[in-house]
Coordinates of N, CA and C in Angstrom, one line a residue:
M156 N 10.3 28.4 193.3 CA 10.3 27.2 193.9 C 11.1 26.2 193.1
G157 N 12.3 25.6 193.7 CA 13.0 24.6 192.9 C 12.7 23.2 193.2
L158 N 13.4 22.2 192.6 CA 13.2 20.8 192.7 C 13.8 20.4 194.2
N159 N 13.1 19.4 194.7 CA 13.6 18.8 195.9 C 14.0 17.4 195.4
R160 N 15.1 16.9 196.1 CA 15.7 15.6 195.6 C 15.2 14.5 196.7
L161 N 14.5 13.6 196.2 CA 14.0 12.5 197.1 C 15.1 11.4 197.3
T162 N 15.7 11.0 196.1 CA 16.7 10.0 196.0 C 17.7 10.5 194.9
D163 N 18.7 9.6 194.7 CA 19.7 10.1 193.6 C 19.1 10.4 192.4
R164 N 18.1 9.6 192.0 CA 17.5 9.7 190.7 C 16.0 10.2 190.7
I165 N 15.5 10.6 191.8 CA 14.1 11.0 191.8 C 14.0 12.5 192.4
Y166 N 13.3 13.4 191.7 CA 13.2 14.7 192.2 C 11.6 15.0 192.2
Y167 N 11.3 16.0 192.9 CA 9.8 16.5 192.8 C 9.8 18.0 193.1
L168 N 8.8 18.7 192.4 CA 8.3 20.1 192.7 C 7.1 20.0 193.8
E169 N 7.4 20.6 194.8 CA 6.3 20.5 195.9 C 5.0 21.0 195.5
H170 N 4.0 20.5 196.2 CA 2.5 20.9 195.9 C 2.5 22.3 196.4
E171 N 1.5 23.0 196.0 CA 1.3 24.3 196.4 C -0.2 24.6 196.8
P172 N -0.4 24.7 198.2 CA -1.8 24.6 198.8 C -2.5 25.9 198.4
E173 N -1.8 27.0 198.0 CA -2.8 28.1 197.7 C -3.5 28.1 196.4
T174 N -2.9 27.3 195.4 CA -3.9 26.9 194.2 C -4.1 25.4 194.3
D175 N -3.8 24.8 195.3 CA -4.0 23.3 195.2 C -3.3 22.6 194.0
R176 N -2.2 23.2 193.6 CA -1.3 22.6 192.6 C -0.6 21.2 193.2
P177 N -0.7 20.1 192.6 CA -0.3 18.9 193.1 C 1.4 18.8 192.8
M178 N 1.9 17.9 193.5 CA 3.3 17.7 193.5 C 3.5 17.1 192.0
L179 N 4.6 17.5 191.4 CA 5.1 16.9 190.1 C 6.4 16.3 190.3
A180 N 6.6 15.1 189.8 CA 7.9 14.4 190.0 C 8.7 14.0 188.7
Y181 N 9.9 13.8 188.8 CA 10.9 13.6 187.9 C 11.8 12.5 188.1
I182 N 11.8 11.5 187.3 CA 12.6 10.4 187.4 C 13.7 10.3 186.3
R183 N 15.0 10.2 186.7 CA 16.1 10.4 185.8 C 16.7 9.0 185.4
G184 N 16.4 8.5 184.2 CA 17.2 7.3 184.0 C 18.4 7.7 183.2
D185 N 19.1 6.6 182.8 CA 20.4 6.7 182.0 C 20.1 7.1 180.6
K186 N 19.0 6.6 180.0 CA 18.5 6.9 178.7 C 17.4 7.9 178.6
W187 N 16.3 7.6 179.5 CA 15.3 8.5 179.2 C 14.8 9.1 180.6
S188 N 14.0 10.0 180.7 CA 13.4 10.6 181.9 C 12.0 10.6 181.9
L189 N 11.2 10.6 183.0 CA 9.8 10.5 183.0 C 9.3 11.3 184.2
A190 N 8.2 12.0 183.8 CA 7.5 12.8 184.9 C 6.2 12.2 185.2
I191 N 5.8 12.5 186.4 CA 4.5 12.1 186.9 C 3.7 13.2 187.1
D192 N 2.5 13.1 186.3 CA 1.5 14.1 186.3 C 1.8 15.4 185.5
A193 N 0.9 15.9 184.8 CA 0.9 17.0 183.8 C 0.5 18.3 184.3
G194 N 0.2 18.4 185.6 CA 0.0 19.7 186.3 C -1.4 20.2 185.8
Y195 N -1.6 21.4 186.6 CA -2.8 22.1 186.5 C -3.1 23.1 185.3
S196 N -1.9 23.4 184.7 CA -2.1 24.5 183.5 C -0.7 24.4 183.0
S197 N -0.6 25.2 181.8 CA 0.6 25.4 181.1 C 1.6 26.2 182.0
S198 N 1.0 27.2 182.8 CA 1.9 27.8 183.6 C 2.5 26.9 184.8
H199 N 1.8 25.9 185.2 CA 2.3 24.8 186.2 C 3.5 24.0 185.5
V200 N 3.2 23.7 184.3 CA 4.3 22.9 183.5 C 5.5 23.8 183.4
A201 N 5.3 25.1 183.0 CA 6.5 25.9 182.8 C 7.4 26.0 184.1
D202 N 6.7 26.3 185.3 CA 7.3 26.4 186.4 C 8.1 25.1 186.7
F203 N 7.5 23.9 186.4 CA 8.1 22.6 186.5 C 9.4 22.5 185.7
Y204 N 9.2 22.8 184.5 CA 10.4 22.6 183.6 C 11.5 23.7 183.8
R205 N 11.2 24.9 184.3 CA 12.3 25.9 184.8 C 13.1 25.2 186.0
A206 N 12.3 24.6 186.9 CA 12.9 24.0 187.9 C 13.8 22.7 187.5
I207 N 13.5 22.1 186.5 CA 14.2 21.0 186.0 C 15.5 21.5 185.4
E208 N 15.3 22.5 184.5 CA 16.5 23.1 183.7 C 17.4 23.6 184.8
A209 N 17.0 24.2 185.9 CA 17.9 24.7 186.9 C 18.8 23.7 187.4
E210 N 18.4 22.5 187.4 CA 19.2 21.3 188.0 C 20.0 20.8 186.7
H211 N 20.0 21.4 185.6 CA 20.8 20.8 184.5 C 20.1 19.6 183.9
L212 N 19.0 19.3 184.1 CA 18.4 18.1 183.7 C 17.5 18.3 182.5
K213 N 17.3 17.5 181.6 CA 16.6 17.6 180.4 C 15.1 17.4 180.7
K214 N 14.3 18.0 179.7 CA 12.9 17.9 180.0 C 12.5 16.5 179.9
P215 N 11.4 16.0 180.4 CA 11.0 14.6 180.5 C 10.7 14.0 179.1
D216 N 11.0 12.8 178.8 CA 10.7 12.2 177.6 C 9.2 11.5 177.7
F217 N 8.9 11.3 178.9 CA 7.5 10.7 179.0 C 6.9 11.4 180.3
T218 N 5.5 11.4 180.3 CA 4.8 12.0 181.4 C 3.6 11.0 181.7
V219 N 3.5 10.4 182.8 CA 2.5 9.6 183.2 C 1.5 10.3 184.0
I220 N 0.2 10.1 183.8 CA -1.0 10.6 184.4 C -1.5 9.7 185.6
T221 N -1.6 10.2 186.8 CA -2.2 9.3 187.8 C -3.7 9.3 187.9
H222 N -4.4 10.2 187.4 CA -5.9 10.2 187.3 C -6.4 11.5 186.5
W223 N -7.7 11.6 186.1 CA -8.1 12.5 185.1 C -8.3 14.0 185.9
H224 N -8.4 14.1 187.1 CA -8.7 15.4 187.7 C -8.0 16.6 187.2
Y225 N -8.4 17.8 187.0 CA -8.1 18.8 186.3 C -6.7 19.3 186.8
D226 N -6.5 19.2 188.1 CA -5.2 19.7 188.5 C -3.9 18.8 188.2
H227 N -4.3 17.6 187.7 CA -3.3 16.6 187.2 C -3.1 16.5 185.7
T228 N -4.2 17.1 184.9 CA -4.1 16.9 183.5 C -4.3 18.1 182.6
F229 N -4.9 19.3 183.2 CA -5.2 20.3 182.2 C -3.8 21.1 181.8
G230 N -2.7 20.6 182.2 CA -1.4 21.0 181.6 C -0.8 20.1 180.6
M231 N -1.5 19.1 180.3 CA -1.0 18.0 179.4 C -0.6 18.5 178.0
H232 N -1.4 19.5 177.5 CA -1.1 20.1 176.1 C 0.2 20.7 176.0
A233 N 0.7 21.1 177.2 CA 2.1 21.8 177.3 C 3.3 20.9 177.6
V234 N 3.0 19.6 177.9 CA 4.2 18.8 178.3 C 5.1 18.4 177.0
S235 N 6.4 18.1 177.6 CA 7.4 17.7 176.5 C 7.3 16.2 176.3
G236 N 7.4 15.7 175.2 CA 7.6 14.3 175.0 C 6.2 13.6 174.9
V237 N 6.2 12.3 175.3 CA 5.1 11.4 175.1 C 4.2 11.3 176.4
S238 N 2.8 11.5 176.4 CA 2.1 11.4 177.6 C 1.3 10.1 177.6
I239 N 1.3 9.5 178.8 CA 0.7 8.2 179.0 C -0.4 8.2 180.0
A240 N -1.6 7.6 179.7 CA -2.7 7.6 180.6 C -3.3 6.3 180.5
H241 N -4.2 6.0 181.6 CA -5.1 4.9 181.5 C -6.3 5.1 180.5
E242 N -6.8 4.1 179.9 CA -7.9 4.4 179.0 C -9.0 5.1 179.6
K243 N -9.3 4.7 181.0 CA -10.4 5.4 181.5 C -10.1 7.0 181.7
T244 N -8.8 7.3 181.9 CA -8.5 8.7 182.1 C -8.9 9.4 180.8
N245 N -8.6 8.9 179.7 CA -8.9 9.5 178.4 C -10.4 9.5 178.2
E246 N -11.1 8.6 178.7 CA -12.7 8.7 178.6 C -13.2 9.9 179.4
F247 N -12.6 10.1 180.7 CA -13.0 11.2 181.6 C -12.6 12.4 180.7
L248 N -11.4 12.5 180.1 CA -10.9 13.8 179.6 C -11.8 14.1 178.3
K249 N -12.1 13.1 177.7 CA -13.0 13.3 176.5 C -14.3 14.0 176.9
K250 N -14.8 13.5 177.9 CA -16.0 14.3 178.6 C -15.7 15.6 178.9
Q251 N -14.5 16.1 179.4 CA -14.2 17.3 179.8 C -14.0 18.2 178.5
Q252 N -13.4 17.7 177.5 CA -13.4 18.2 176.3 C -14.8 18.8 175.8
E253 N -15.7 17.8 175.8 CA -17.2 18.2 175.4 C -17.6 19.3 176.2
E254 N -17.4 19.2 177.6 CA -17.9 20.3 178.4 C -17.3 21.6 178.1
A255 N -16.0 21.7 177.7 CA -15.3 22.9 177.5 C -15.7 23.6 176.1
E256 N -16.4 22.7 175.3 CA -16.8 23.5 174.1 C -17.8 24.6 174.3
D257 N -18.4 24.5 175.6 CA -19.4 25.6 176.2 C -18.3 26.7 176.7
S258 N -18.4 27.9 176.2 CA -17.5 28.9 176.5 C -17.7 29.3 178.1
G259 N -18.8 29.0 178.6 CA -19.0 29.3 179.9 C -18.6 28.3 181.0
Y260 N -17.9 27.1 180.5 CA -17.5 26.2 181.4 C -16.3 26.7 182.3
I261 N -15.4 27.2 181.7 CA -14.3 27.7 182.5 C -14.7 28.7 183.6
E262 N -15.7 29.4 183.3 CA -16.2 30.4 184.4 C -17.0 29.5 185.3
A263 N -17.7 28.5 185.0 CA -18.4 27.7 186.0 C -17.4 27.1 187.0
L264 N -16.1 26.6 186.4 CA -15.1 26.0 187.3 C -14.7 27.1 188.3
K265 N -14.4 28.2 187.8 CA -13.9 29.3 188.6 C -14.9 29.8 189.8
R266 N -16.2 29.6 189.5 CA -17.2 29.8 190.6 C -17.2 28.7 191.5
E267 N -17.0 27.4 191.0 CA -17.2 26.3 191.9 C -15.9 26.0 192.8
D268 N -14.7 26.5 192.3 CA -13.5 26.0 192.9 C -12.5 27.3 193.0
I269 N -12.3 27.8 194.3 CA -11.5 28.9 194.5 C -10.0 28.7 194.0
H270 N -9.6 27.4 194.1 CA -8.2 27.2 193.7 C -8.2 27.2 192.3
F271 N -9.1 26.7 191.5 CA -9.1 26.9 190.0 C -9.3 28.3 189.6
K272 N -10.0 29.2 190.4 CA -10.1 30.5 190.1 C -8.8 31.2 190.2
R273 N -7.9 30.9 191.1 CA -6.6 31.4 191.3 C -5.6 31.0 190.2
E274 N -5.8 29.7 189.8 CA -4.8 29.1 188.8 C -5.1 29.8 187.4
Y275 N -6.4 30.0 187.2 CA -6.9 30.4 185.8 C -7.4 31.8 185.9
A276 N -6.9 32.7 186.8 CA -7.3 34.0 186.9 C -7.4 34.8 185.6
D277 N -6.2 34.6 184.8 CA -6.1 35.5 183.6 C -6.4 34.8 182.4
L278 N -7.1 33.6 182.4 CA -7.3 32.8 181.2 C -8.8 32.6 181.0
D279 N -9.3 32.6 179.8 CA -10.6 32.4 179.6 C -10.9 31.3 178.6
R280 N -10.0 30.3 178.5 CA -10.3 29.2 177.6 C -9.4 28.0 178.2
L281 N -9.9 26.8 177.8 CA -9.2 25.6 178.2 C -8.7 24.8 177.1
D282 N -7.5 24.2 177.1 CA -6.9 23.3 176.1 C -6.7 21.9 176.7
I283 N -7.8 21.1 176.4 CA -7.8 19.8 177.1 C -7.4 18.8 176.1
V284 N -6.5 18.0 176.3 CA -6.1 17.0 175.3 C -6.1 15.6 176.0
L285 N -6.2 14.6 175.0 CA -6.1 13.2 175.5 C -4.5 12.8 175.5
S286 N -4.3 11.7 176.2 CA -2.7 11.2 176.1 C -2.3 10.7 174.8
D287 N -1.0 10.8 174.6 CA -0.5 10.1 173.4 C -0.6 8.7 173.3
L288 N -0.4 8.0 174.5 CA -0.5 6.5 174.7 C -1.3 6.2 175.8
E289 N -2.1 5.0 175.6 CA -3.0 4.7 176.7 C -2.9 3.3 176.9
F290 N -3.3 2.8 178.2 CA -3.1 1.3 178.5 C -4.3 1.0 179.4
S291 N -4.5 -0.4 179.5 CA -5.7 -0.8 180.3 C -5.4 -1.4 181.4
D292 N -4.2 -1.9 181.8 CA -3.9 -2.7 183.1 C -2.8 -2.2 183.5
R293 N -1.5 -2.5 182.8 CA -0.3 -2.0 183.4 C 0.8 -2.1 182.2
M294 N 1.7 -1.3 182.4 CA 2.9 -1.2 181.4 C 4.2 -0.9 182.2
T295 N 5.2 -1.2 181.4 CA 6.5 -0.9 182.2 C 7.4 -0.1 181.1
V296 N 8.1 0.9 181.6 CA 9.0 1.8 180.9 C 10.3 1.6 181.4
D297 N 11.2 1.0 180.6 CA 12.7 1.0 180.9 C 13.4 2.3 180.6
L298 N 13.8 3.1 181.6 CA 14.3 4.3 181.4 C 15.9 4.4 181.3
G299 N 16.5 3.0 181.6 CA 17.9 2.9 181.5 C 18.3 3.0 182.9
G300 N 18.5 1.8 183.6 CA 19.0 1.7 185.0 C 17.8 2.1 185.9
M301 N 16.8 2.5 185.4 CA 15.5 2.9 186.3 C 14.3 2.2 185.5
T302 N 13.4 1.7 186.2 CA 12.2 1.2 185.8 C 11.1 1.8 186.3
A303 N 10.0 2.1 185.4 CA 8.8 2.7 185.9 C 7.7 1.6 185.6
R304 N 7.2 1.0 186.6 CA 6.1 0.2 186.5 C 4.7 0.8 186.8
I305 N 4.1 1.0 185.8 CA 2.8 1.7 185.7 C 1.7 0.9 185.7
F306 N 0.7 1.0 186.8 CA -0.4 0.0 186.9 C -1.7 0.7 187.4
H307 N -2.8 0.2 186.8 CA -4.1 0.7 187.3 C -4.4 -0.1 188.6
T308 N -5.1 0.6 189.4 CA -5.5 0.0 190.7 C -6.8 0.3 191.2
E309 N -7.5 -0.4 192.0 CA -8.8 0.1 192.7 C -8.4 1.1 193.8
A310 N -9.1 2.2 193.9 CA -8.8 3.1 194.9 C -10.2 4.1 195.1
P311 N -10.2 4.6 196.4 CA -11.5 5.4 196.6 C -11.7 6.7 195.9
H312 N -10.5 7.2 195.4 CA -10.5 8.6 194.9 C -11.1 8.7 193.5
S313 N -10.7 7.8 192.6 CA -11.2 7.9 191.2 C -11.0 6.5 190.5
E314 N -12.0 6.2 189.6 CA -12.0 4.8 188.9 C -10.7 4.7 188.0
D315 N -10.1 5.7 187.7 CA -9.0 5.5 186.8 C -7.6 5.6 187.4
T316 N -7.6 5.4 188.8 CA -6.2 5.6 189.5 C -5.1 4.7 188.9
V317 N -4.1 5.5 188.8 CA -2.8 4.8 188.3 C -1.6 5.1 189.4
C318 N -1.0 4.1 189.6 CA 0.2 4.2 190.5 C 1.6 3.9 189.7
I319 N 2.6 4.4 190.2 CA 3.9 4.2 189.6 C 4.8 3.7 190.6
Y320 N 5.5 2.6 190.3 CA 6.4 2.1 191.2 C 7.8 2.1 190.6
I321 N 8.8 2.6 191.2 CA 10.2 2.7 190.7 C 10.9 1.7 191.7
P322 N 11.1 0.4 191.3 CA 11.7 -0.6 192.2 C 13.2 -0.4 192.7
E323 N 14.0 0.2 191.8 CA 15.4 0.4 192.1 C 15.5 1.6 193.2
E324 N 14.6 2.4 193.3 CA 14.6 3.4 194.5 C 13.7 3.1 195.6
K325 N 12.8 2.1 195.4 CA 11.8 1.6 196.3 C 10.8 2.8 196.6
V326 N 10.3 3.3 195.6 CA 9.4 4.5 195.8 C 8.2 4.2 195.1
L327 N 7.0 4.4 195.6 CA 5.6 4.2 195.0 C 4.9 5.6 195.0
F328 N 4.5 6.0 193.8 CA 3.8 7.2 193.6 C 2.2 6.7 193.5
L329 N 1.5 7.4 194.3 CA 0.1 7.2 194.5 C -0.9 8.2 194.1
G330 N -0.4 9.2 193.6 CA -1.3 10.3 193.1 C -2.2 10.7 194.4
D331 N -3.5 11.0 194.1 CA -4.5 11.2 195.0 C -5.4 10.0 195.6
S332 N -4.8 8.8 195.3 CA -5.5 7.6 195.3 C -6.1 7.4 196.9
T333 N -5.6 7.9 197.9 CA -6.0 7.6 199.2 C -7.1 8.4 199.6
S334 N -7.4 9.5 199.0 CA -8.5 10.5 199.4 C -9.8 10.1 198.9
E335 N -10.7 10.7 199.5 CA -12.2 10.4 199.2 C -12.5 10.9 197.8
D336 N -13.6 10.6 197.3 CA -14.0 10.9 195.9 C -14.7 12.3 195.9
F337 N -13.9 13.3 195.6 CA -14.6 14.7 195.6 C -15.7 14.9 194.6
F338 N -15.6 14.1 193.5 CA -16.6 14.4 192.5 C -17.9 13.5 192.8
N339 N -17.9 12.8 193.9 CA -19.0 12.1 194.5 C -19.3 12.5 195.9
D340 N -19.6 13.8 196.2 CA -19.8 14.4 197.4 C -18.9 14.0 198.5
G341 N -17.6 13.8 198.2 CA -16.6 13.5 199.2 C -16.8 12.1 199.7
Y342 N -17.4 11.2 199.0 CA -17.6 9.8 199.5 C -16.4 8.9 199.7
M343 N -16.2 8.3 200.8 CA -15.0 7.4 201.0 C -15.5 6.0 201.0
D344 N -15.0 5.3 199.9 CA -15.4 3.8 199.8 C -14.4 3.0 200.7
R345 N -14.7 2.5 201.7 CA -13.8 1.9 202.6 C -13.4 0.5 202.0
D346 N -14.2 -0.1 201.3 CA -13.9 -1.3 200.6 C -12.7 -1.1 199.6
K347 N -12.9 0.0 198.8 CA -11.8 0.4 197.9 C -10.5 0.7 198.6
L348 N -10.8 1.5 199.8 CA -9.4 2.0 200.6 C -8.9 0.6 201.1
A349 N -9.7 -0.3 201.5 CA -8.9 -1.6 202.1 C -8.2 -2.3 200.9
S350 N -8.8 -2.4 199.7 CA -8.1 -2.8 198.6 C -6.8 -2.0 198.3
L351 N -6.9 -0.8 198.4 CA -5.6 -0.1 198.1 C -4.5 -0.3 199.2
I352 N -5.0 -0.4 200.4 CA -4.0 -0.6 201.5 C -3.3 -2.1 201.3
R353 N -4.0 -3.0 200.9 CA -3.4 -4.3 200.5 C -2.5 -4.2 199.4
T354 N -2.7 -3.4 198.4 CA -1.8 -3.1 197.3 C -0.5 -2.4 197.8
I355 N -0.7 -1.3 198.6 CA 0.6 -0.7 199.2 C 1.3 -1.6 200.0
R356 N 0.7 -2.5 200.9 CA 1.4 -3.3 201.7 C 2.3 -4.4 200.9
S357 N 1.7 -4.8 199.9 CA 2.5 -5.8 199.0 C 3.7 -5.2 198.2
M358 N 3.8 -3.9 198.2 CA 4.9 -3.3 197.4 C 6.2 -3.2 198.2
D359 N 7.3 -3.6 197.8 CA 8.5 -3.3 198.4 C 9.1 -2.0 198.2
C360 N 8.5 -1.0 199.0 CA 8.8 0.4 198.9 C 9.2 1.0 200.1
K361 N 10.0 1.9 200.2 CA 10.5 2.9 201.3 C 9.6 4.0 201.5
Y362 N 9.3 4.8 200.3 CA 8.7 5.9 200.3 C 7.3 5.7 199.5
C363 N 6.4 6.4 200.1 CA 5.0 6.4 199.4 C 4.8 7.9 199.0
I364 N 4.4 8.3 197.8 CA 4.3 9.7 197.5 C 3.0 10.1 197.1
L365 N 2.3 10.8 197.9 CA 1.0 11.4 197.6 C 1.1 12.8 196.9
S366 N 0.1 13.3 196.2 CA 0.4 14.4 195.4 C 0.2 15.8 196.0
H367 N -0.5 15.8 197.3 CA -0.8 17.0 197.9 C -0.1 16.9 199.4
C368 N 0.9 16.3 199.6 CA 1.6 16.3 201.0 C 3.1 15.9 200.7
E369 N 3.9 16.0 201.8 CA 5.2 15.7 201.7 C 5.3 14.1 201.6
P370 N 6.6 13.7 201.0 CA 6.8 12.2 201.0 C 6.6 11.5 202.3
L371 N 6.2 10.3 202.4 CA 5.9 9.5 203.6 C 6.5 8.3 203.6
G372 N 6.9 7.8 204.7 CA 7.4 6.3 204.8 C 6.2 5.4 204.7
K373 N 6.4 4.2 204.2 CA 5.3 3.3 203.9 C 4.6 3.0 205.2
E374 N 5.2 2.6 206.2 CA 4.6 2.2 207.5 C 3.7 3.4 208.0
D375 N 4.3 4.6 207.9 CA 3.5 5.9 208.5 C 2.2 6.0 207.7
L376 N 2.4 5.8 206.3 CA 1.1 6.0 205.6 C 0.0 4.8 205.8
L377 N 0.6 3.6 205.9 CA -0.4 2.6 206.2 C -1.0 2.8 207.6
C378 N -0.2 3.1 208.5 CA -0.8 3.4 209.9 C -2.0 4.5 209.9
Y379 N -1.7 5.4 209.1 CA -2.8 6.6 208.9 C -3.9 5.9 208.2
L380 N -3.9 5.2 207.1 CA -5.0 4.7 206.3 C -5.8 3.7 207.1
E381 N -5.1 2.8 207.9 CA -5.7 1.9 208.6 C -6.5 2.5 209.8
S382 N -6.1 3.6 210.3 CA -6.8 4.4 211.3 C -8.2 4.9 210.8
I383 N -8.4 5.1 209.3 CA -9.5 5.6 208.7 C -10.5 4.4 208.7
L384 N -10.0 3.2 208.4 CA -10.8 2.0 208.4 C -11.4 1.8 209.9

């Protein structure tokens, strides 16, 4: 599977429903490049990097994490360059590290999640790491001609939700933020969803990118989300 081009400077590797691998994105600046999310495993990262190299692009200098869930973070030990995450993301990952000290933890995840079982079929250990850099509210990375505005926001999916806005291309990356909280019995907090809708509406964006579907237009996504409310 190769990279898809969203704009002149933004590419993405499609999500894979069979293993529930999320979309991974790549932003090409004049000086630096930035990836969004660290993938499900080292194998996921390797597939992403092969697709990047096939386009004659360099490996990312930075990788930003949208939230702590393992399909977005368990490949972080294999990423190139500097990883960036919210402080709450690192708190959650620290707990995952402690859980993974039990040799039976990976087998428990395989029993609980068929997608995890497929991704880790031939593996019997986890390598969970924290990000190299962390932030508490927002930060901006100047990539050279491209700007990544990274910010924490309220959302129903996870407490540590981070979005990434690329103003030059009018693209907003939302991770899994619009989904229910799968680690809380699939609960959908409508107040948090309403807050997220207000955040999205306030952004000057053309595309809204969710991790497990194709890119959407801003108004198409808002129409769908408001129908849930």
